[in-house]
Tab-separated table of N, CA and C in Angstrom:
chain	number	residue	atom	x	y	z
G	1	UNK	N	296.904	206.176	-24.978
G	1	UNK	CA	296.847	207.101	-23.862
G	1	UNK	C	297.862	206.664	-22.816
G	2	UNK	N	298.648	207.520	-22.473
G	2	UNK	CA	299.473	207.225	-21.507
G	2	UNK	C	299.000	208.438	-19.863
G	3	UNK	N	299.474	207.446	-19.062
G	3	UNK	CA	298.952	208.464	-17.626
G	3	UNK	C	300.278	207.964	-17.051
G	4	UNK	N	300.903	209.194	-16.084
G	4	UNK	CA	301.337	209.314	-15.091
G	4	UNK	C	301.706	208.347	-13.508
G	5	UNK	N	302.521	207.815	-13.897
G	5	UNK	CA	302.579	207.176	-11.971
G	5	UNK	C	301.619	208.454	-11.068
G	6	UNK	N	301.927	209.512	-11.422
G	6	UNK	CA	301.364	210.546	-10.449
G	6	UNK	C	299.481	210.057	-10.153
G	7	UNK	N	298.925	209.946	-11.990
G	7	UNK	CA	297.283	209.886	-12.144
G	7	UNK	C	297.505	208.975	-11.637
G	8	UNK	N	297.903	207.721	-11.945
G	8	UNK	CA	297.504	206.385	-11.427
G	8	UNK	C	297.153	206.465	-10.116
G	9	UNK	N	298.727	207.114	-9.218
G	9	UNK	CA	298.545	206.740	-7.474
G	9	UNK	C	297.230	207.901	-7.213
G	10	UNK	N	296.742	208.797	-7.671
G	10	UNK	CA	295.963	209.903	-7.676
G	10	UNK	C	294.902	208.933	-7.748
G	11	UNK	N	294.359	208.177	-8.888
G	11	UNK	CA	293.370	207.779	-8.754
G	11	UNK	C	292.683	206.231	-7.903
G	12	UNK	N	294.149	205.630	-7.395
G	12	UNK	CA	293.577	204.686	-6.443
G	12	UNK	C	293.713	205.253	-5.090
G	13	UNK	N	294.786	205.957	-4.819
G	13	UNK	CA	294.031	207.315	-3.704
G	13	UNK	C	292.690	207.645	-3.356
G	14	UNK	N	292.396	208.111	-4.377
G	14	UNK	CA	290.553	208.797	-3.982
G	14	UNK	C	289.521	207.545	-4.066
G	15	UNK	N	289.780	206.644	-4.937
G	15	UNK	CA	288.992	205.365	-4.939
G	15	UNK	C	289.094	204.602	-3.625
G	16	UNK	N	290.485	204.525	-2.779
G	16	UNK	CA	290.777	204.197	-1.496
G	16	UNK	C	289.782	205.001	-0.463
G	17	UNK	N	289.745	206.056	-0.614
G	17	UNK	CA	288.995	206.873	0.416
G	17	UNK	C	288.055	207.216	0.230
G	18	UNK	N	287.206	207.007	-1.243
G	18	UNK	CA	285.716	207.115	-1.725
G	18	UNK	C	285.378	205.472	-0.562
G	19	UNK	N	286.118	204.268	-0.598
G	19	UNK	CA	285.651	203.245	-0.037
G	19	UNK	C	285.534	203.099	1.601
G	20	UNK	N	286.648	203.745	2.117
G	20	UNK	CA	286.716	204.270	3.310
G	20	UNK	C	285.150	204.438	3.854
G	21	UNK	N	285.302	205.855	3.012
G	21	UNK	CA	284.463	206.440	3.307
G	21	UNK	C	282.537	205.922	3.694
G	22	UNK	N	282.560	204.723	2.750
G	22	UNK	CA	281.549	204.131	3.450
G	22	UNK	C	281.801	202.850	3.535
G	23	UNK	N	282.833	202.721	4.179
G	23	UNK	CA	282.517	201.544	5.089
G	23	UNK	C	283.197	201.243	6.814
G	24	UNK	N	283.431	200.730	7.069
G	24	UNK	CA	283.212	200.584	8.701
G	24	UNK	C	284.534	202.042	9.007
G	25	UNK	N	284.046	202.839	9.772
G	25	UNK	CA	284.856	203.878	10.009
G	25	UNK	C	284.224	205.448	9.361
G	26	UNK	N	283.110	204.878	8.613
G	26	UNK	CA	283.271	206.496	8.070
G	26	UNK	C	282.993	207.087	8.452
G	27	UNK	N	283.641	208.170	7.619
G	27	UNK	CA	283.096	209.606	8.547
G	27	UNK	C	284.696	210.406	8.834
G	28	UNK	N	285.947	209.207	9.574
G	28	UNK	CA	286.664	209.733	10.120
G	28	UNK	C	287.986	209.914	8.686
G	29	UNK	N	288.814	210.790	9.162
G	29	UNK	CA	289.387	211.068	8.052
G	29	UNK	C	290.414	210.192	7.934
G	30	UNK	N	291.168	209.696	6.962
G	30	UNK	CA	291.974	208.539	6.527
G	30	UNK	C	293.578	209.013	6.733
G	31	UNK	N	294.466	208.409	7.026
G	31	UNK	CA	295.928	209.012	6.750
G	31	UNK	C	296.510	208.811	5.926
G	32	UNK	N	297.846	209.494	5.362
G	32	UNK	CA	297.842	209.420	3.919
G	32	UNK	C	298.878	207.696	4.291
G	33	UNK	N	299.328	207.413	5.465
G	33	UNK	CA	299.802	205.613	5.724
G	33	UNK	C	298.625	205.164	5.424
G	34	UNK	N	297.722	204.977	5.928
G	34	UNK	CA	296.581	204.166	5.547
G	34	UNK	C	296.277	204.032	4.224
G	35	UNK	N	296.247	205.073	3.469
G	35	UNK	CA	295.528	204.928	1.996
G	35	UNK	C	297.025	204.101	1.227
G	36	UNK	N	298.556	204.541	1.452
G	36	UNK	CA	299.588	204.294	0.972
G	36	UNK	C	300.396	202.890	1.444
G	37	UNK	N	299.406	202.469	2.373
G	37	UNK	CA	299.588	201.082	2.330
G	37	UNK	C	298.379	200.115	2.056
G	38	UNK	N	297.658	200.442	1.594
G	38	UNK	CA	296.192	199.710	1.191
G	38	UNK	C	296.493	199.787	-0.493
G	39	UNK	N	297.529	200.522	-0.839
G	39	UNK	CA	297.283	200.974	-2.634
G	39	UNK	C	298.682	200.574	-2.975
G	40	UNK	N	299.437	200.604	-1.774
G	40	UNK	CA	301.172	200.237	-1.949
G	40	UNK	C	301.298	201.343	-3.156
G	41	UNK	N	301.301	202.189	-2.592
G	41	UNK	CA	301.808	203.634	-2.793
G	41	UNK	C	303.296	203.946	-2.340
G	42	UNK	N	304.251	204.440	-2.610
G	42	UNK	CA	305.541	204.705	-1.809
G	42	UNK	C	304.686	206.356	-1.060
G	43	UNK	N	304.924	206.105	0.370
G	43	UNK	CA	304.294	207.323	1.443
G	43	UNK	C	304.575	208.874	0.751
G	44	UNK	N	305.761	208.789	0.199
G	44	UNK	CA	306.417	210.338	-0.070
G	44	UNK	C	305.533	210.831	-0.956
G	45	UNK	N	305.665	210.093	-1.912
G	45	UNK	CA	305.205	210.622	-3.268
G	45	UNK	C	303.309	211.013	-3.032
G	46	UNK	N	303.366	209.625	-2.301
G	46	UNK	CA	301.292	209.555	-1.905
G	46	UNK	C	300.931	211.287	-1.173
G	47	UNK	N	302.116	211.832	-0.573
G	47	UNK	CA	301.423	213.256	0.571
G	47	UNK	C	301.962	213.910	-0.972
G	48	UNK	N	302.716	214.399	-1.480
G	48	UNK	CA	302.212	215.536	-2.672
G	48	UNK	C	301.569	215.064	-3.417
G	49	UNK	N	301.139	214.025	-4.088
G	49	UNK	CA	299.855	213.554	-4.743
G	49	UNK	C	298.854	214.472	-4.007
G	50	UNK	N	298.667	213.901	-2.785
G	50	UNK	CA	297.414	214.513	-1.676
G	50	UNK	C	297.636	215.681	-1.749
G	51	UNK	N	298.385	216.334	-1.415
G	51	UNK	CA	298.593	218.088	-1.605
G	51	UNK	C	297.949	218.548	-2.763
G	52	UNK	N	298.151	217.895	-3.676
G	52	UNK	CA	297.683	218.044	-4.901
G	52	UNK	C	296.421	218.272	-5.019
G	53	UNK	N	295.674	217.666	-4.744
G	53	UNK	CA	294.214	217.182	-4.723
G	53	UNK	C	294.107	217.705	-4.128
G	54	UNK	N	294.502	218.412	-2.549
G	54	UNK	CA	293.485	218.899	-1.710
G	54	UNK	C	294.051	220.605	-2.733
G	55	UNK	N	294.704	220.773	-2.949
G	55	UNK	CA	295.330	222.127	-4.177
G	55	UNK	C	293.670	222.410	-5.050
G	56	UNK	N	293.741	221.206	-5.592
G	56	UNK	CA	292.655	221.347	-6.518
G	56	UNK	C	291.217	221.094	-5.982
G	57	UNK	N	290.724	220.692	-4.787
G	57	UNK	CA	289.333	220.499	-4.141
G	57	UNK	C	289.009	219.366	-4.420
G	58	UNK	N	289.495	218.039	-4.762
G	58	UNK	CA	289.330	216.801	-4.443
G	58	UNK	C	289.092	216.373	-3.103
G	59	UNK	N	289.875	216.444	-2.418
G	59	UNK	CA	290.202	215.854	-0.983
G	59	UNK	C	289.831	217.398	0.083
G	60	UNK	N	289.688	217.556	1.306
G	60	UNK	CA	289.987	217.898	2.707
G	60	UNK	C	291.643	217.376	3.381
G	61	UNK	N	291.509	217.873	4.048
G	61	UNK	CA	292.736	217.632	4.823
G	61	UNK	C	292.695	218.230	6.383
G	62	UNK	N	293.242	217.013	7.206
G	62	UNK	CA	292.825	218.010	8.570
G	62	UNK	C	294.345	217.085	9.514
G	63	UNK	N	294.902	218.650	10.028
G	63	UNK	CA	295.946	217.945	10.949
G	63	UNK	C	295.733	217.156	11.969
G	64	UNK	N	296.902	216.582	12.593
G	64	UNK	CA	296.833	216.313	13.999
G	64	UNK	C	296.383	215.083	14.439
G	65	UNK	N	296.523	214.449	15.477
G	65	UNK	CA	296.459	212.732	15.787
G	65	UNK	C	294.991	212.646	15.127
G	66	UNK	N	294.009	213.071	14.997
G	66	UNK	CA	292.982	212.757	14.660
G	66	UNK	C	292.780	213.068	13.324
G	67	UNK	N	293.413	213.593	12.467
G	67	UNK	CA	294.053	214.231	10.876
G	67	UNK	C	294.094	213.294	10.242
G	68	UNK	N	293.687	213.320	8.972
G	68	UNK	CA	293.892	212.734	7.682
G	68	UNK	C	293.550	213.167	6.648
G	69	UNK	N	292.600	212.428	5.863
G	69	UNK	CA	292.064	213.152	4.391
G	69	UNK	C	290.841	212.146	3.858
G	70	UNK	N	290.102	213.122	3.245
G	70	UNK	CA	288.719	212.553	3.152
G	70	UNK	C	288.383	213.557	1.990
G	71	UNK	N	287.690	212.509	0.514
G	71	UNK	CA	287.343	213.805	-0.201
G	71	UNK	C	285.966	214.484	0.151
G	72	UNK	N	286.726	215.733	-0.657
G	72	UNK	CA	286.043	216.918	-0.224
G	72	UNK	C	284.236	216.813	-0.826
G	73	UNK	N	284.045	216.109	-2.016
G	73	UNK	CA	281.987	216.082	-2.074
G	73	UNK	C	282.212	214.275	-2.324
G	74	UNK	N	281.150	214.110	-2.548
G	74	UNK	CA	280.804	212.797	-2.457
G	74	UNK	C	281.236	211.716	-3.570
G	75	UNK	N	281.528	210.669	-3.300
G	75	UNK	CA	282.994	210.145	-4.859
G	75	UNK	C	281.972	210.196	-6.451
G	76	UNK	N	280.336	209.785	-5.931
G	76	UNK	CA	279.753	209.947	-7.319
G	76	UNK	C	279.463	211.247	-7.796
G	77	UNK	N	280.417	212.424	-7.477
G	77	UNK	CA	280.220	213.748	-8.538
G	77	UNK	C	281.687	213.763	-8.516
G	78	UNK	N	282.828	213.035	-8.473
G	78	UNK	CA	283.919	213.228	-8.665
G	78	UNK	C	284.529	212.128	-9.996
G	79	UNK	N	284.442	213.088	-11.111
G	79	UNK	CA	285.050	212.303	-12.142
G	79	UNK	C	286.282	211.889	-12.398
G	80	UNK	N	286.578	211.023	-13.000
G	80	UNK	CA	288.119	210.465	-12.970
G	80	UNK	C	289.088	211.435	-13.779
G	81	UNK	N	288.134	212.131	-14.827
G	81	UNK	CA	288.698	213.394	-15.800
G	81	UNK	C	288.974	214.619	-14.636
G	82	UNK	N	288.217	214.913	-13.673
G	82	UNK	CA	288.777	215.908	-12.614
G	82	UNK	C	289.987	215.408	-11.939
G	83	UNK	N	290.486	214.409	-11.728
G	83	UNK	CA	291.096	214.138	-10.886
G	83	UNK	C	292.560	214.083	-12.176
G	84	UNK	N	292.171	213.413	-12.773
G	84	UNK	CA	293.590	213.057	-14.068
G	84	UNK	C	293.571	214.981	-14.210
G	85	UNK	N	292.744	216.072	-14.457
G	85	UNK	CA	293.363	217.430	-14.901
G	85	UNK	C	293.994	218.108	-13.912
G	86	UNK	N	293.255	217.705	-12.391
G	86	UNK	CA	294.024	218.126	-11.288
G	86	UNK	C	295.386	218.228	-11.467
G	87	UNK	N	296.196	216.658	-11.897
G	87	UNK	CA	297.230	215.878	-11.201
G	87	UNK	C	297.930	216.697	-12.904
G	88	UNK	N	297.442	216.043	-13.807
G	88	UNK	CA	298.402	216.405	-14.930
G	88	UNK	C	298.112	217.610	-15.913
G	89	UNK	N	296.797	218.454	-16.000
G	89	UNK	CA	296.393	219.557	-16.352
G	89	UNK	C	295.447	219.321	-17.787
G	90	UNK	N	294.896	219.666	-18.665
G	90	UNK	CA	294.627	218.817	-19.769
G	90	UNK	C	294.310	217.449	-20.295
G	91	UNK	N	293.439	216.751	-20.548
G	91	UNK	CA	293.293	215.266	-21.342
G	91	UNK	C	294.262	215.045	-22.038
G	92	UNK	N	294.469	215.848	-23.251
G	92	UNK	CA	295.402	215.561	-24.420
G	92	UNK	C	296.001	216.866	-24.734
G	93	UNK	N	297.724	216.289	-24.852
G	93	UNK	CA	298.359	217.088	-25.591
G	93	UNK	C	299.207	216.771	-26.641
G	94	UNK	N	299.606	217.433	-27.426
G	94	UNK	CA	300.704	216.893	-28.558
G	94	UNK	C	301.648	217.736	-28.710
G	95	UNK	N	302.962	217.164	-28.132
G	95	UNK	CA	303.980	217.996	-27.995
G	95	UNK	C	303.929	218.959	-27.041
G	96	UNK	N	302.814	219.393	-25.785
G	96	UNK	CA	302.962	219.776	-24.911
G	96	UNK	C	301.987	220.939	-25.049
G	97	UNK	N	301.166	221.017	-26.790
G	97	UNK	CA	299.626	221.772	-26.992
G	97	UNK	C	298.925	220.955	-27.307
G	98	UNK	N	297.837	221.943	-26.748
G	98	UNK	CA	296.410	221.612	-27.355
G	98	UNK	C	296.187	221.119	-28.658
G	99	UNK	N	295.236	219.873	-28.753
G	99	UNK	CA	294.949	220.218	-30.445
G	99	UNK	C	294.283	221.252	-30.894
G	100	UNK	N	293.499	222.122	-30.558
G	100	UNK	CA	293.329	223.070	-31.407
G	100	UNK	C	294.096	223.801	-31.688
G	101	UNK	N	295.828	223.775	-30.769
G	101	UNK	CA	296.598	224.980	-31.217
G	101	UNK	C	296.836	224.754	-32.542
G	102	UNK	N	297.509	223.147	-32.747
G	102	UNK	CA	298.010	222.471	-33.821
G	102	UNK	C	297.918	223.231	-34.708
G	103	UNK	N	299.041	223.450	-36.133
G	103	UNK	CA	298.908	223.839	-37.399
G	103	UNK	C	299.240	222.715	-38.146
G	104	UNK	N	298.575	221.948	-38.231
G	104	UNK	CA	299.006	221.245	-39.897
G	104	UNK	C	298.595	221.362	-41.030
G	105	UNK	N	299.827	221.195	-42.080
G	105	UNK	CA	299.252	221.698	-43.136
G	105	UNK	C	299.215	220.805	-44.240
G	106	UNK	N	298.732	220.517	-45.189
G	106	UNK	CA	299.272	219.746	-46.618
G	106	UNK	C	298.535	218.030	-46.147
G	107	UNK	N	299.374	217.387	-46.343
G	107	UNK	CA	298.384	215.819	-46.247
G	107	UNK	C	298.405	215.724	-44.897
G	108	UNK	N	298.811	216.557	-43.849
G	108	UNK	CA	298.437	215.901	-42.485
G	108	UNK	C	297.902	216.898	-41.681
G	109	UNK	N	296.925	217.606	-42.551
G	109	UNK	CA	296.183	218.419	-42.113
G	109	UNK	C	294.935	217.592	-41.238
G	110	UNK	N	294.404	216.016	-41.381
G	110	UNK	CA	293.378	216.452	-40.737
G	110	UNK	C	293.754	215.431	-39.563
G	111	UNK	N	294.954	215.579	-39.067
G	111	UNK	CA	295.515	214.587	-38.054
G	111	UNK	C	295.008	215.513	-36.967
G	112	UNK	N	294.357	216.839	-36.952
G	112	UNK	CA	294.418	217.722	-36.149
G	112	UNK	C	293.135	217.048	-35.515
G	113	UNK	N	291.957	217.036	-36.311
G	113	UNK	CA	290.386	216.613	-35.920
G	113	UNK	C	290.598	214.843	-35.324
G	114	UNK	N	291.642	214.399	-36.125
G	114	UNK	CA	291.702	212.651	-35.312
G	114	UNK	C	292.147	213.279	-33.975
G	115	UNK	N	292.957	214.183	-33.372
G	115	UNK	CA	293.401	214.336	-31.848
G	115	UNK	C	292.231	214.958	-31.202
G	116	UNK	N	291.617	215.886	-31.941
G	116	UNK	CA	290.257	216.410	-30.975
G	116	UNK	C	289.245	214.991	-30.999
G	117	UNK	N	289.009	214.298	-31.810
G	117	UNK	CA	288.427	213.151	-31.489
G	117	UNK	C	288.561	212.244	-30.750
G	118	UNK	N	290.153	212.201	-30.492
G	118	UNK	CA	290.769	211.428	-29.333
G	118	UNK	C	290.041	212.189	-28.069
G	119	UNK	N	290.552	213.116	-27.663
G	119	UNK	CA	290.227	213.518	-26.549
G	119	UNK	C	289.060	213.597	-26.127
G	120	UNK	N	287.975	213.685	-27.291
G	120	UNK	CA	286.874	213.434	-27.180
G	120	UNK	C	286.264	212.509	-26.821
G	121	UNK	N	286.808	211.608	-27.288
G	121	UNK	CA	286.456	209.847	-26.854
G	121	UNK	C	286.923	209.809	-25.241
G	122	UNK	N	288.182	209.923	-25.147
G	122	UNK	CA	289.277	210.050	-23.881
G	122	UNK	C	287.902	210.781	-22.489
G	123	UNK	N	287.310	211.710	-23.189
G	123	UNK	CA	286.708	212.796	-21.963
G	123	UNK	C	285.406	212.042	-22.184
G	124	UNK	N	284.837	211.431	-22.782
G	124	UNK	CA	283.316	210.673	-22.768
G	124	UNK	C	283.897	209.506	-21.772
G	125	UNK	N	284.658	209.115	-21.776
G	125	UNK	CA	284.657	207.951	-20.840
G	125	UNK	C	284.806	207.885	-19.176
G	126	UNK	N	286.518	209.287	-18.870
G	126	UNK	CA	286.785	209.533	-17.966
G	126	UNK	C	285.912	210.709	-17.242
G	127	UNK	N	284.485	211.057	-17.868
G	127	UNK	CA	284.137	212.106	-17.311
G	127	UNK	C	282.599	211.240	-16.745
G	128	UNK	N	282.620	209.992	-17.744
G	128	UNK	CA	281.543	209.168	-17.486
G	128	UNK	C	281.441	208.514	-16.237
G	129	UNK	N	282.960	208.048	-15.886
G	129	UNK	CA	283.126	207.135	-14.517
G	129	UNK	C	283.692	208.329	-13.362
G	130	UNK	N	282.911	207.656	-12.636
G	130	UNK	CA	283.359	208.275	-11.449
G	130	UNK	C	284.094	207.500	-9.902
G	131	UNK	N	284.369	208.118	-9.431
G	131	UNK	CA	285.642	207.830	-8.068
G	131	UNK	C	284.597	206.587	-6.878
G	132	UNK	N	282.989	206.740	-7.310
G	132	UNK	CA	282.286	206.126	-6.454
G	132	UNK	C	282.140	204.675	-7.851
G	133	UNK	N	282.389	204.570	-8.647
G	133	UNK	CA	282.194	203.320	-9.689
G	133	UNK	C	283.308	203.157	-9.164
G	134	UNK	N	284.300	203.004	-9.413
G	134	UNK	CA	285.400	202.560	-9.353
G	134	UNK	C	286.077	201.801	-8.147
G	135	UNK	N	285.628	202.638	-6.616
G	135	UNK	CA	285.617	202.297	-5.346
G	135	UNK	C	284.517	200.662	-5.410
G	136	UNK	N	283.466	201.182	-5.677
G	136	UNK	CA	281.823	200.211	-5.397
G	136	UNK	C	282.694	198.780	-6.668
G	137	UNK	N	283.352	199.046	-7.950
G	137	UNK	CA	283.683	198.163	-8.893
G	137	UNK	C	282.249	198.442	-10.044
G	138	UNK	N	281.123	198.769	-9.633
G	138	UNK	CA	280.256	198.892	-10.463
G	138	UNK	C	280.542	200.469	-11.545
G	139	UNK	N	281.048	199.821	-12.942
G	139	UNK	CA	281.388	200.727	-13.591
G	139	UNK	C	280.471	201.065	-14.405
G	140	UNK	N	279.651	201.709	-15.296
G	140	UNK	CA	278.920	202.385	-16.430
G	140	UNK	C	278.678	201.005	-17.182
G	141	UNK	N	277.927	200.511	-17.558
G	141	UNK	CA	277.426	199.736	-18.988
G	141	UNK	C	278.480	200.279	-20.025
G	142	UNK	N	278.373	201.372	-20.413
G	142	UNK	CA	279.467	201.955	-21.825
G	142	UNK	C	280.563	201.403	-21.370
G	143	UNK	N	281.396	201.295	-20.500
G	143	UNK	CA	282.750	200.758	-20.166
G	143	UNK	C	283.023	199.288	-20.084
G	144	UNK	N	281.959	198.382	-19.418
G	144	UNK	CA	281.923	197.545	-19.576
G	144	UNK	C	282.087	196.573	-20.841
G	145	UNK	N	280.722	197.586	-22.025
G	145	UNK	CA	280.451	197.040	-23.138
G	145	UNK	C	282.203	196.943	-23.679
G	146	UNK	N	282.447	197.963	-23.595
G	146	UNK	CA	283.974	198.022	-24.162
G	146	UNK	C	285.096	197.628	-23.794
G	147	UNK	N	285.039	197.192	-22.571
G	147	UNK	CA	286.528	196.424	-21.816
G	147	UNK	C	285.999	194.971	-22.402
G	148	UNK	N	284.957	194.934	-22.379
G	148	UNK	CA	284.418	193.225	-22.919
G	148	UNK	C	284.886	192.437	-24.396
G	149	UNK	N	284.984	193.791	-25.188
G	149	UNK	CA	286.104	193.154	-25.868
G	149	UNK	C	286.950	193.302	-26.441
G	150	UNK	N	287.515	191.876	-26.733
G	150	UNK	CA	288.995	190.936	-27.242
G	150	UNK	C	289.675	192.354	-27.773
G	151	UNK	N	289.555	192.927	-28.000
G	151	UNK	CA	290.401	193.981	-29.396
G	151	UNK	C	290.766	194.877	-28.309
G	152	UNK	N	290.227	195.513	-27.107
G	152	UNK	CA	290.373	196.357	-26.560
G	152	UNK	C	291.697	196.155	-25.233
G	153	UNK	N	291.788	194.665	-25.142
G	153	UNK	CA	292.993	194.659	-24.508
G	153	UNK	C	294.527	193.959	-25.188
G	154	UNK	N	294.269	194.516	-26.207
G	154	UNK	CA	295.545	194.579	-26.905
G	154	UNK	C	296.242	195.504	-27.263
């Protein structure tokens, strides 16, 4: 699986301001300097990221000396799979479709069901964790069990 500089800064973005959000200060809305120097974000790229998100109903946004950004519901109903389809559209593609568009035919016909299985796996995990695990560090048991092992970080 490959992700995006875009998902990445997207998702320590909202994890930045899921934490914000409860702790000393909350309530008030964050600037996109604040979150882009806490994540060492380059600033430019961090405000259309944010555009982005507030595009798609992740985040709020509010101008003016007192302006920043704060997401929009609470980080534990915000999945990491909403935020990665926001930013890049789709879980999985191959060649730029869907697997179900896929036609294969002859011996690599069933490479089609290994990619829906991918994504399948891909969307059980990122739909499992959410923007408030990730902020808090307390992630799912299932993720754990599986970052735990040896095979999985190779």
């Amino acid at each position: 699986m490959r992700l995006s500089a875009r998902v990445d800064y997207a998702l320590r973005a909202t994890a930045e301001l899921a934490a914000t959000a409860s702790g000393p200060g909350r309530g008030r809305p964050v600037t996109a300097e604040q979150v882009a120097r806490a994540q060492e974000i380059p600033p430019k790229f961090l405000e259309s990221i944010l555009l982005q998100l507030r595009r798609g109903g992740i985040v709020h946004a509010q101008r003016g000396p007192e302006g920043g950004y704060w997401l929009a519901r609470p980080a534990d109903e915000i999945s990491l799979a909403e935020v990665i389809r926001v930013i890049d559209g789709p879980l999985a593609h191959i060649r730029g479709q869907r697997p179900e568009q896929l036609g294969y035919h002859g011996a690599a016909r069933a490479l089609q069901e290994v990619w829906i299985a991918l994504r399948a796996s891909e969307r059980e995990i990122l739909e499992l964790v959410t923007v408030a695990d990730v902020a808090s560090g307390a992630l799912p048991t299932r993720v754990t069990e599986l970052a735990a092992d040896p095979r999985a970080w190779t």
